[in-house]
Amino acid sequence: MSSVLHTPEQGGDHPMEHSNYLVYHGLLLPRAVHSQDSLQYAENFQVQDEDIFVVTYPKSGTTWMQEIIPLILSGGDLTPVHTIPNWDRVPWLEETRTSLVIDKMRCPRVFVTHLPYHLMPRSFFSSKAKVIYVTRNPKDVAVSSFYFHKMASFLDDPGLFDKFLNKFLSGQVLFGKWTDHVKCWRNLDLGDRILYITYEEMLQDLKGALVRFSRFLNRELTLEALEKVAEHCSFNNMKNNTMSNYSLVPEDIMDSSKSPFLRRGMKKCRTPFTV
């Protein structure tokens, strides 16, 4: 199989391809957590019928879902989210750590991914694996992504917000254009294998969202468990959970003094916009 990365000989002339980023099928990915091996691993990954994929465009509620889904599957038992970092608890399919933790994962396995539909593993399309697709208002996505770039040393400094916004709108950001990502996961022949929800719906009625998730995954929660999961998945509780707030990541990689990873939670994130 040919290389999945765009080397210069393969037309890897993306304007932002350099030491911080690699280009994969035209999409920018951070080299810090992606490699040729990890992307080939994702392409050839053997999806099981019981697998669950949470799909998001970056900064659209991924970390929140890494907290929620394990709690639903555990029936409200907080042990997983108090003892396992979220990146190992619900790993990114396309990132380098997945191959290291896959043998420790129990069925049903849960993964998050930012991949567009057509770049999912080949075996995904013939499987019965379920998908939860979370989308978020693009204005909030842009602002959240801007501040994430400020605190993540493995990404380029975003500069002024107007400059970053132009890159966001043109797709010169991680995983390409927001519109392309959302469109490619719509109108698919996945039938009852996929559940669509918005970040805003989750903010407005978290308990209602939890009920939808639990029914979709055939894991009905008791009222007591529902209350417990909703309470734990509040912004303040997640912000104080070292297994979820990225405080375990060294400061020279993610500097929370520049901008905390979990910034505002339940509030809107559009401060840099003037309109």
Short mmCIF file of C-alpha atoms in Angstrom, two decimals:
data_model
loop_
_atom_site.label_atom_id
_atom_site.label_comp_id
_atom_site.label_asym_id
_atom_site.label_seq_id
_atom_site.Cartn_x
_atom_site.Cartn_y
_atom_site.Cartn_z
CA MET A 1 0.00 0.00 0.00
CA SER A 2 1.36 3.44 -0.88
CA SER A 3 2.09 6.01 1.79
CA VAL A 4 -0.99 7.63 3.31
CA LEU A 5 0.93 10.88 3.76
CA HIS A 6 1.55 13.48 1.10
CA THR A 7 5.29 13.68 0.62
CA PRO A 8 6.58 16.48 -1.65
CA GLU A 9 6.78 13.98 -4.52
CA GLN A 10 3.09 13.16 -3.99
CA GLY A 11 1.96 16.75 -4.14
CA GLY A 12 2.34 17.53 -0.44
CA ASP A 13 2.48 21.27 -1.08
CA HIS A 14 -0.26 22.30 1.33
CA PRO A 15 0.55 25.87 2.48
CA MET A 16 0.66 24.81 6.15
CA GLU A 17 2.51 21.51 5.88
CA HIS A 18 5.68 21.76 7.99
CA SER A 19 7.15 20.43 11.22
CA ASN A 20 3.93 20.84 13.24
CA TYR A 21 1.54 19.39 10.68
CA LEU A 22 1.27 16.58 8.18
CA VAL A 23 -1.21 16.38 5.34
CA TYR A 24 -3.47 13.36 5.02
CA HIS A 25 -5.79 13.27 2.01
CA GLY A 26 -5.69 17.06 1.94
CA LEU A 27 -6.39 17.47 5.67
CA LEU A 28 -4.04 19.05 8.20
CA LEU A 29 -3.26 16.86 11.22
CA PRO A 30 -0.89 17.60 14.12
CA ARG A 31 2.29 15.52 13.93
CA ALA A 32 2.45 15.36 17.73
CA VAL A 33 -0.30 12.74 17.86
CA HIS A 34 -0.50 11.40 14.29
CA SER A 35 1.96 9.46 12.19
CA GLN A 36 2.02 7.50 8.97
CA ASP A 37 1.78 4.32 11.04
CA SER A 38 -1.21 5.52 13.07
CA LEU A 39 -3.11 6.57 9.96
CA GLN A 40 -2.43 3.28 8.22
CA TYR A 41 -3.53 1.53 11.40
CA ALA A 42 -6.81 3.47 11.27
CA GLU A 43 -7.33 2.66 7.59
CA ASN A 44 -6.88 -1.06 8.23
CA PHE A 45 -8.58 -1.12 11.63
CA GLN A 46 -10.91 -4.08 12.12
CA VAL A 47 -14.20 -2.61 13.26
CA GLN A 48 -16.41 -4.85 15.38
CA ASP A 49 -20.20 -4.78 15.18
CA GLU A 50 -20.41 -3.70 18.83
CA ASP A 51 -18.04 -0.74 18.39
CA ILE A 52 -19.23 2.80 19.04
CA PHE A 53 -17.77 5.84 17.27
CA VAL A 54 -18.27 9.38 18.50
CA VAL A 55 -17.59 11.60 15.50
CA THR A 56 -16.94 15.31 15.80
CA TYR A 57 -15.24 18.17 14.04
CA PRO A 58 -12.52 19.43 16.43
CA LYS A 59 -13.73 21.49 19.41
CA SER A 60 -17.32 20.28 19.14
CA GLY A 61 -17.77 18.44 22.41
CA THR A 62 -15.33 15.55 22.00
CA THR A 63 -14.02 15.64 25.57
CA TRP A 64 -17.55 15.90 26.93
CA MET A 65 -18.55 12.78 25.00
CA GLN A 66 -15.44 10.95 26.24
CA GLU A 67 -16.89 11.50 29.71
CA ILE A 68 -20.52 10.76 28.93
CA ILE A 69 -20.44 7.54 26.94
CA PRO A 70 -18.30 5.47 29.36
CA LEU A 71 -20.62 6.52 32.19
CA ILE A 72 -23.67 5.39 30.25
CA LEU A 73 -22.03 2.05 29.45
CA SER A 74 -21.04 1.59 33.10
CA GLY A 75 -24.54 2.36 34.33
CA GLY A 76 -23.31 5.42 36.19
CA ASP A 77 -20.25 3.82 37.81
CA LEU A 78 -17.69 6.65 38.03
CA THR A 79 -14.66 4.36 38.29
CA PRO A 80 -13.60 4.59 34.61
CA VAL A 81 -13.66 8.39 34.50
CA HIS A 82 -11.81 8.70 37.80
CA THR A 83 -9.04 6.22 37.02
CA ILE A 84 -8.38 6.31 33.26
CA PRO A 85 -7.33 9.42 31.29
CA ASN A 86 -9.90 10.28 28.67
CA TRP A 87 -7.45 9.73 25.79
CA ASP A 88 -7.05 6.08 26.85
CA ARG A 89 -10.63 5.62 28.06
CA VAL A 90 -12.06 6.63 24.68
CA PRO A 91 -9.10 6.90 22.29
CA TRP A 92 -8.96 8.74 18.98
CA LEU A 93 -9.09 6.16 16.22
CA GLU A 94 -6.53 7.95 14.06
CA GLU A 95 -3.99 8.86 16.76
CA THR A 96 -0.81 7.10 17.79
CA ARG A 97 -1.96 5.83 21.20
CA THR A 98 -4.82 3.70 19.90
CA SER A 99 -2.65 0.74 18.92
CA LEU A 100 -1.09 0.84 22.41
CA VAL A 101 -4.36 0.62 24.33
CA ILE A 102 -6.58 -1.40 22.01
CA ASP A 103 -5.88 -4.73 23.72
CA LYS A 104 -7.00 -3.29 27.07
CA MET A 105 -10.37 -2.11 25.78
CA ARG A 106 -13.50 -4.00 26.71
CA CYS A 107 -16.51 -4.61 24.50
CA PRO A 108 -18.27 -2.48 23.51
CA ARG A 109 -15.25 -0.43 22.49
CA VAL A 110 -15.74 3.31 22.19
CA PHE A 111 -13.64 5.56 19.97
CA VAL A 112 -13.70 9.21 19.05
CA THR A 113 -12.63 10.42 15.64
CA HIS A 114 -12.43 13.61 13.63
CA LEU A 115 -12.17 11.71 10.35
CA PRO A 116 -14.59 12.50 7.53
CA TYR A 117 -16.93 9.73 6.47
CA HIS A 118 -14.96 8.57 3.42
CA LEU A 119 -11.77 8.11 5.46
CA MET A 120 -13.28 5.74 8.01
CA PRO A 121 -11.75 2.24 8.15
CA ARG A 122 -12.75 0.00 5.27
CA SER A 123 -14.31 -2.49 7.68
CA PHE A 124 -16.57 0.22 9.13
CA PHE A 125 -18.79 0.27 6.06
CA SER A 126 -19.71 -3.41 6.27
CA SER A 127 -20.09 -3.45 10.05
CA LYS A 128 -23.01 -2.73 12.36
CA ALA A 129 -20.97 -0.29 14.46
CA LYS A 130 -22.92 2.69 15.77
CA VAL A 131 -22.09 6.37 15.34
CA ILE A 132 -22.99 9.41 17.40
CA TYR A 133 -22.29 12.57 15.41
CA VAL A 134 -22.04 15.79 17.43
CA THR A 135 -22.04 19.14 15.68
CA ARG A 136 -21.59 22.59 17.19
CA ASN A 137 -22.25 26.16 16.10
CA PRO A 138 -19.25 27.05 13.90
CA LYS A 139 -18.77 30.44 15.56
CA ASP A 140 -18.20 28.71 18.89
CA VAL A 141 -16.01 26.10 17.21
CA ALA A 142 -13.79 28.80 15.70
CA VAL A 143 -13.35 30.63 19.00
CA SER A 144 -12.68 27.45 20.98
CA SER A 145 -10.17 26.32 18.37
CA PHE A 146 -8.45 29.72 18.46
CA TYR A 147 -7.86 29.49 22.21
CA PHE A 148 -6.78 25.84 21.93
CA HIS A 149 -4.09 26.89 19.45
CA LYS A 150 -2.91 29.48 21.96
CA MET A 151 -2.28 26.90 24.69
CA ALA A 152 -1.07 23.95 22.58
CA SER A 153 2.64 24.24 21.83
CA PHE A 154 2.44 21.51 19.19
CA LEU A 155 0.24 23.77 17.03
CA ASP A 156 1.11 27.02 15.28
CA ASP A 157 0.45 30.22 17.20
CA PRO A 158 -2.89 31.43 15.79
CA GLY A 159 -1.91 35.10 15.77
CA LEU A 160 -4.78 37.57 15.77
CA PHE A 161 -8.29 36.15 15.73
CA ASP A 162 -9.17 37.70 12.36
CA LYS A 163 -6.21 35.92 10.76
CA PHE A 164 -7.16 32.63 12.36
CA LEU A 165 -10.80 33.04 11.36
CA ASN A 166 -9.81 33.44 7.71
CA LYS A 167 -7.89 30.17 7.93
CA PHE A 168 -10.86 28.51 9.62
CA LEU A 169 -13.24 29.64 6.89
CA SER A 170 -10.90 28.51 4.12
CA GLY A 171 -10.24 25.12 5.72
CA GLN A 172 -6.56 25.75 6.50
CA VAL A 173 -7.06 24.34 9.98
CA LEU A 174 -7.05 20.90 11.55
CA PHE A 175 -9.29 18.47 9.64
CA GLY A 176 -10.30 21.00 7.02
CA LYS A 177 -13.51 22.97 6.59
CA TRP A 178 -16.26 22.69 9.18
CA THR A 179 -18.88 22.71 6.42
CA ASP A 180 -17.21 19.84 4.55
CA HIS A 181 -17.05 17.72 7.69
CA VAL A 182 -20.68 18.26 8.62
CA LYS A 183 -21.93 17.66 5.08
CA CYS A 184 -20.01 14.42 4.58
CA TRP A 185 -21.65 12.85 7.64
CA ARG A 186 -25.18 13.82 6.56
CA ASN A 187 -27.58 11.98 4.22
CA LEU A 188 -25.80 8.68 4.65
CA ASP A 189 -27.13 5.19 4.22
CA LEU A 190 -26.42 4.32 7.85
CA GLY A 191 -30.06 4.11 8.88
CA ASP A 192 -30.47 3.50 12.59
CA ARG A 193 -26.71 3.08 13.02
CA ILE A 194 -26.23 6.84 13.47
CA LEU A 195 -27.59 9.38 15.94
CA TYR A 196 -27.24 13.11 15.26
CA ILE A 197 -27.17 15.63 18.08
CA THR A 198 -25.92 19.18 18.54
CA TYR A 199 -23.71 20.54 21.27
CA GLU A 200 -26.37 23.15 21.89
CA GLU A 201 -29.03 20.49 22.48
CA MET A 202 -26.77 18.91 25.06
CA LEU A 203 -26.26 22.26 26.78
CA GLN A 204 -29.97 22.97 26.87
CA ASP A 205 -31.09 19.56 28.11
CA LEU A 206 -28.24 17.28 29.17
CA LYS A 207 -30.53 14.74 30.83
CA GLY A 208 -32.61 14.53 27.68
CA ALA A 209 -29.45 13.96 25.66
CA LEU A 210 -28.34 11.23 28.07
CA VAL A 211 -31.67 9.46 27.61
CA ARG A 212 -31.26 9.63 23.83
CA PHE A 213 -27.73 8.22 24.04
CA SER A 214 -28.69 5.44 26.43
CA ARG A 215 -31.62 4.32 24.29
CA PHE A 216 -29.53 4.47 21.12
CA LEU A 217 -26.89 2.28 22.77
CA ASN A 218 -29.49 -0.02 24.36
CA ARG A 219 -28.25 0.91 27.84
CA GLU A 220 -31.25 2.39 29.61
CA LEU A 221 -30.25 4.29 32.74
CA THR A 222 -32.14 4.22 36.01
CA LEU A 223 -33.32 7.60 37.26
CA GLU A 224 -30.63 7.50 39.94
CA ALA A 225 -27.91 6.71 37.40
CA LEU A 226 -29.20 9.43 35.07
CA GLU A 227 -28.96 12.04 37.83
CA LYS A 228 -25.48 10.80 38.76
CA VAL A 229 -24.14 10.95 35.20
CA ALA A 230 -25.65 14.39 34.57
CA GLU A 231 -24.12 15.76 37.76
CA HIS A 232 -20.69 14.32 37.03
CA CYS A 233 -20.72 15.62 33.45
CA SER A 234 -21.35 19.21 34.51
CA PHE A 235 -18.64 21.68 33.51
CA ASN A 236 -17.39 22.27 37.06
CA ASN A 237 -17.02 18.58 37.83
CA MET A 238 -15.23 17.84 34.58
CA LYS A 239 -12.95 20.85 35.06
CA ASN A 240 -11.89 19.41 38.42
CA ASN A 241 -11.37 15.86 37.14
CA THR A 242 -7.66 15.36 36.45
CA MET A 243 -8.51 12.40 34.21
CA SER A 244 -10.45 14.72 31.91
CA ASN A 245 -9.11 18.28 32.19
CA TYR A 246 -5.72 17.59 30.57
CA SER A 247 -3.82 18.76 33.64
CA LEU A 248 -1.82 15.52 33.37
CA VAL A 249 -0.31 16.76 30.11
CA PRO A 250 3.06 18.50 30.66
CA GLU A 251 2.89 22.29 30.60
CA ASP A 252 5.42 22.51 27.78
CA ILE A 253 2.90 20.69 25.57
CA MET A 254 -0.36 22.27 26.73
CA ASP A 255 0.08 25.47 28.73
CA SER A 256 -3.10 26.13 30.71
CA SER A 257 -1.72 29.48 31.90
CA LYS A 258 -2.25 30.76 28.35
CA SER A 259 -5.74 29.32 28.13
CA PRO A 260 -7.30 26.47 30.14
CA PHE A 261 -8.33 23.45 28.09
CA LEU A 262 -11.86 23.58 29.55
CA ARG A 263 -12.44 27.31 29.25
CA ARG A 264 -16.09 28.19 29.62
CA GLY A 265 -18.07 25.02 29.40
CA MET A 266 -21.73 25.89 29.44
CA LYS A 267 -21.25 29.46 28.26
CA LYS A 268 -20.98 30.55 24.66
CA CYS A 269 -17.46 31.10 23.34
CA ARG A 270 -17.87 33.93 20.86
CA THR A 271 -15.97 36.69 22.70
CA PRO A 272 -13.62 37.57 19.78
CA PHE A 273 -16.56 38.18 17.42
CA THR A 274 -17.72 41.77 17.19
CA VAL A 275 -21.11 40.80 15.74
#
